[in-house]
Short mmCIF file of C-alpha atoms and ligand atoms in Angstrom, two decimals:
data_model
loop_
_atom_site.label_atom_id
_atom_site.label_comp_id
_atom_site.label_asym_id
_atom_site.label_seq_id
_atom_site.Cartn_x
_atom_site.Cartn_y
_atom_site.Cartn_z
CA UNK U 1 80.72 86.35 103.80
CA UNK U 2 82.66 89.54 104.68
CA UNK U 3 79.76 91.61 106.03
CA UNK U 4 80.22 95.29 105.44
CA UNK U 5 77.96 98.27 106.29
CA UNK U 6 77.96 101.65 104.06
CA UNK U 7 77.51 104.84 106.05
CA UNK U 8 76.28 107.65 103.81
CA UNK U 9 74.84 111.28 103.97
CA UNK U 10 74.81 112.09 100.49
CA UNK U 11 74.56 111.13 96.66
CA UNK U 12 75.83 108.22 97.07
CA UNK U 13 78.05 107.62 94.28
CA UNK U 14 80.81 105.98 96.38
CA UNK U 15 78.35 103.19 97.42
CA UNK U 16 77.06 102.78 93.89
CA UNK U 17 80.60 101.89 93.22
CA UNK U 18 80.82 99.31 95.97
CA UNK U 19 77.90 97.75 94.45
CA UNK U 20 79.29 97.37 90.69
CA UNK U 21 82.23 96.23 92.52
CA UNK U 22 80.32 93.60 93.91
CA UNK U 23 77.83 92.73 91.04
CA UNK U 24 80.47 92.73 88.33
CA UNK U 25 82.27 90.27 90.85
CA UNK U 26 85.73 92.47 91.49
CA UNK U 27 84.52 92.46 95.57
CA UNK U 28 84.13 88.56 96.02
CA UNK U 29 82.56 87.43 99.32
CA UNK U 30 81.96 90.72 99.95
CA UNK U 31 77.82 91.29 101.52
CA UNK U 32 76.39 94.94 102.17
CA UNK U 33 74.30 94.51 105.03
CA UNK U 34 73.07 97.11 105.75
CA UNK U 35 73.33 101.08 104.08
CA UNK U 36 73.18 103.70 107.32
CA UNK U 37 72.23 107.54 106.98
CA UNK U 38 71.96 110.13 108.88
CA UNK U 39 69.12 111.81 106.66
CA UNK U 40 66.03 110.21 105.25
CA UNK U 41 66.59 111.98 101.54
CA UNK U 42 70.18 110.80 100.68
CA UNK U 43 69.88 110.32 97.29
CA UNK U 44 72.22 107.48 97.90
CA UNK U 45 68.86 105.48 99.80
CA UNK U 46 67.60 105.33 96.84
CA UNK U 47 70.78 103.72 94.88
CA UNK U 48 70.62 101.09 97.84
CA UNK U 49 66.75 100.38 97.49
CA UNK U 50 67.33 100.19 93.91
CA UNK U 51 69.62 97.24 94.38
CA UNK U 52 67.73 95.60 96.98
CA UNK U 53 70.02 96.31 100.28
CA UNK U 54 68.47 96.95 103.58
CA UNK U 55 68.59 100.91 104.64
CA UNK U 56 67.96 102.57 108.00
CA UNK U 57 67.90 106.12 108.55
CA UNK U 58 68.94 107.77 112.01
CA UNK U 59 67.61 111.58 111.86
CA UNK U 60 68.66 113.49 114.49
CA UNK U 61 64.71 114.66 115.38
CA UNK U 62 64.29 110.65 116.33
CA UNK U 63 66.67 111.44 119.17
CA UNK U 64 67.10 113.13 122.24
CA UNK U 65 70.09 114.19 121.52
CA UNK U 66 73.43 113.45 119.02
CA UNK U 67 74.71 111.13 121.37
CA UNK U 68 71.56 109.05 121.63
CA UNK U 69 71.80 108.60 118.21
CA UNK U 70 75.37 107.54 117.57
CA UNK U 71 74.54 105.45 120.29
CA UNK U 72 71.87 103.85 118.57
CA UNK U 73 73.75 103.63 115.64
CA UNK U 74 76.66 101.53 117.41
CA UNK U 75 73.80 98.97 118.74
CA UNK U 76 72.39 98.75 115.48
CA UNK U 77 76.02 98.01 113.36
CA UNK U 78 76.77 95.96 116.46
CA UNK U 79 73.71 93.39 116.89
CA UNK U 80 73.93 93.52 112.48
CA UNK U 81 77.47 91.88 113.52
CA UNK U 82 79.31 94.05 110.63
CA UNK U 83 82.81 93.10 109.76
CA UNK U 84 83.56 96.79 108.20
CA UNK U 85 81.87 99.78 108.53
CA UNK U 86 82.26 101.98 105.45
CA UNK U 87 82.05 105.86 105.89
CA UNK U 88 81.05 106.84 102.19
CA UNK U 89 80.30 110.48 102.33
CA UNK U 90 79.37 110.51 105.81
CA UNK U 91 78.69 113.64 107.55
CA UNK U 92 78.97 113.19 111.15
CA UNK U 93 81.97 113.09 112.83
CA UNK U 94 81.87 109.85 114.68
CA UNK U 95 82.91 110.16 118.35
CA UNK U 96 85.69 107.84 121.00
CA UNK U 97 83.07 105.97 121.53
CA UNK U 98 82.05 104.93 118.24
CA UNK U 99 85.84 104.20 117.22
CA UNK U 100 86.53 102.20 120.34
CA UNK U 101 83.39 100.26 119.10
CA UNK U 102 84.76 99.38 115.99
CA UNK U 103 88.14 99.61 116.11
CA UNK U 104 90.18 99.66 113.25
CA UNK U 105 86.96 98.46 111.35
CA UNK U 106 86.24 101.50 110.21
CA UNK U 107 87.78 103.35 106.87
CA UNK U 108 86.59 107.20 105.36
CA UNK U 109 87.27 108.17 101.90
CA UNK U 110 88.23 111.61 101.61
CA UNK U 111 88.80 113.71 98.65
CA UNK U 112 92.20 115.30 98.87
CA UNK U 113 95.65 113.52 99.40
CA UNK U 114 96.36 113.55 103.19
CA UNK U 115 97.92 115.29 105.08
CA UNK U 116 96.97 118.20 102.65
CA UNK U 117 93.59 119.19 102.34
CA UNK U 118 92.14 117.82 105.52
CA UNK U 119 90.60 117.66 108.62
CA UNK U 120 87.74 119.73 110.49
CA UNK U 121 86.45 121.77 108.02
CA UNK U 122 87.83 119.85 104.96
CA UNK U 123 84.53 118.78 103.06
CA UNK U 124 82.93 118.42 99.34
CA UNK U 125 83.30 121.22 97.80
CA UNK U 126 85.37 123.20 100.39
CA UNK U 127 88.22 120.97 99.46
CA UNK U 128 88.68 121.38 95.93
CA UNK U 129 88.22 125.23 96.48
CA UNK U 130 91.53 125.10 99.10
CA UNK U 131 93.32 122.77 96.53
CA UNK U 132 92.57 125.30 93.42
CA UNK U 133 93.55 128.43 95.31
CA UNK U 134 96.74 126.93 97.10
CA UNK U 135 97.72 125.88 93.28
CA UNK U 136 99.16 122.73 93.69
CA UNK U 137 99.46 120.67 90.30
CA UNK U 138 98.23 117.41 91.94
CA UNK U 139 95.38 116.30 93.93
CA UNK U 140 93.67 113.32 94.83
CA UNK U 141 91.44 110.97 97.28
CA UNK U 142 92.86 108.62 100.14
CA UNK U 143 90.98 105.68 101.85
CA UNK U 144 92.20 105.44 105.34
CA UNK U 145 91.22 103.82 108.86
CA UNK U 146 88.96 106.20 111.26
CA UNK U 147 90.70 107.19 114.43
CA UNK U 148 89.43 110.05 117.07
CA UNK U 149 90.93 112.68 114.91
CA UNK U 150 89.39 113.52 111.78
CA UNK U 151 91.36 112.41 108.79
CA UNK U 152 93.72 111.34 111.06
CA UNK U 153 94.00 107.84 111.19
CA UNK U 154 96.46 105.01 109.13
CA UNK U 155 96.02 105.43 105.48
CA UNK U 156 95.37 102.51 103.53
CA UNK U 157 95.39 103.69 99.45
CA UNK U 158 95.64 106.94 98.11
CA UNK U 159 95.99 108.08 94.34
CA UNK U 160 96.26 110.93 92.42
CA UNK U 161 94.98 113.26 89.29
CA UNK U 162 96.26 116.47 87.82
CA UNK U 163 94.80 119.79 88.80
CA UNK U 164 94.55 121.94 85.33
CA UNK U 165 94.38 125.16 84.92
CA UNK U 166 90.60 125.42 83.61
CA UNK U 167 89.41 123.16 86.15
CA UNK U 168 86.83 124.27 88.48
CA UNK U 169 85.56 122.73 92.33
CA UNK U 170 83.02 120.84 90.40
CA UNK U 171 85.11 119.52 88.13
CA UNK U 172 87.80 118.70 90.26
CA UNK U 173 85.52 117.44 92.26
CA UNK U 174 84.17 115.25 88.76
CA UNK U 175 87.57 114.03 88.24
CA UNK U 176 88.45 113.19 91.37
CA UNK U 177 85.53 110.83 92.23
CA UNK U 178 85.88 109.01 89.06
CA UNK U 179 89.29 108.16 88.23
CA UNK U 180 90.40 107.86 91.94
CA UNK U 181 87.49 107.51 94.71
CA UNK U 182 85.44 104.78 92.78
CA UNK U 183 88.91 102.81 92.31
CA UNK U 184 90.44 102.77 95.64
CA UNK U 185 87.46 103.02 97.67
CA UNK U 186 86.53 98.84 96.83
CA UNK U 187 90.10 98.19 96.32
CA UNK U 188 90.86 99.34 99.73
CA UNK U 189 87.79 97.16 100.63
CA UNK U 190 89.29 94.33 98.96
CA UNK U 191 92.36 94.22 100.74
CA UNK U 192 90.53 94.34 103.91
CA UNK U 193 88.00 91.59 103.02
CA UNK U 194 91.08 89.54 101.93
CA UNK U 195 93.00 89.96 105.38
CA UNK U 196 95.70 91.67 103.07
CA UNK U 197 96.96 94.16 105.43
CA UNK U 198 97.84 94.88 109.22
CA UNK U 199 98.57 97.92 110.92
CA UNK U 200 101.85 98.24 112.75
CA UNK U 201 102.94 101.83 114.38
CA UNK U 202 100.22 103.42 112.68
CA UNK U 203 101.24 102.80 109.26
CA UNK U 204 99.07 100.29 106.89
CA UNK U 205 101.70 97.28 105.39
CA UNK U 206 100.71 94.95 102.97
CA UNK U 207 100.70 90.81 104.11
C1 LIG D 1 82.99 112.08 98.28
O1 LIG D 1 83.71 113.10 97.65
C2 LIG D 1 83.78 111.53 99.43
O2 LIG D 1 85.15 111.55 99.20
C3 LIG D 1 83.43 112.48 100.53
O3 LIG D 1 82.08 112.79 100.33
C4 LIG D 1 81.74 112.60 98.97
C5 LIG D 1 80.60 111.63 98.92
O4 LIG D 1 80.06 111.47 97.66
N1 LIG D 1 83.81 111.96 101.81
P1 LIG D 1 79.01 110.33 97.37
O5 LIG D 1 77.85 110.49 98.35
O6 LIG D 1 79.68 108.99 97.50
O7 LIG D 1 78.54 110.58 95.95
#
């Protein structure tokens, strides 16, 4: 089994498409171990509850201190013996530390196609506002490995939709999610699980 663990801060509609992935069999082999958040009322808890995975939440009042608890985090992923960890709408920025931990075992969707759109600064909402005012006709979402940099590190899949000119944030935002980040996100899984691609110079080749 290909032990991954989901990362999440939010709604969690990335992991619920992991799990479909999974239950409808597209993601063979392919375990959840473990669904990590940084706050005890992500909706996206409840999605993992609801399908029987084991949660733990890391709030920051638990802690002395941010770095305790990425710390803690690292032990926890670590002793759980995770394969992949899966940043699905996670809000912390993970540190050196944490990447070193896991390295190149960690991928981030992001909503926009990098190199546009990204970076410190570059989240929800926020992005599809820069996208509609800079007017550019196409948009996107890109799964790529976590380096030190934010949005930064060797992308793995990336696709794209047209921006219209009644769309809005939220339903960029809409569109975006479902005909791009719910696809590539397990895809990009996929090839992982299946030892389908290597990194060389920074750039993610198919095998
Ligand atoms: C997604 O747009 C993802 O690209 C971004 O955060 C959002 C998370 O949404 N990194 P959800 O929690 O998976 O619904």
């Amino acid at each position: 089994m290909f032990k991954i663990a989901v990362l999440v801060s939010g709604s969690g509609t990335n992991l619920k498409a992991i799990i479909d992935s999974i239950e409808n069999g597209y993601l063979k082999n392919v375990f959840i171990e473990t669904v990590v958040s940084n706050k005890k009322d992500a909706f996206a808890l409840e999605i993992a509850k609801k399908s029987g995975i084991n949660t733990k939440v890391f709030s920051l009042e638990e802690f002395e201190s941010k770095e305790k608890r990425e710390q803690a985090i690292i032990s926890y992923l670590k002793e759980k013996d995770i394969d992949l960890v899966v940043l699905a709408g996670f809000m912390l920025i993970l540190s050196k530390d944490f990447v070193d931990a896991f390295k190149d075992k960690i991928i981030n969707i992001h909503p926009s196609l990098i190199p546009s759109f990204c970076g410190e600064g570059f989240y929800g909402l926020k992005v599809h506002k820069a996208v509609l005012e800079s007017g550019v006709k196409i948009t996107g979402a890109t799964v790529h490995f976590v380096t030190e940099e934010a949005d930064a590190g060797p992308i793995i899949l990336q696709d794209s939709v047209f921006v219209d000119d009644d769309d809005t944030e939220k339903s960029l935002q809409k569109k975006v999610m479902q005909k791009v980040e719910w696809q590539i996100l397990p895809q990009a899984i996929n090839l992982i699980a299946k030892n389908k691609i290597t990194i060389k110079d920074g750039i993610v080749r198919r095998i």
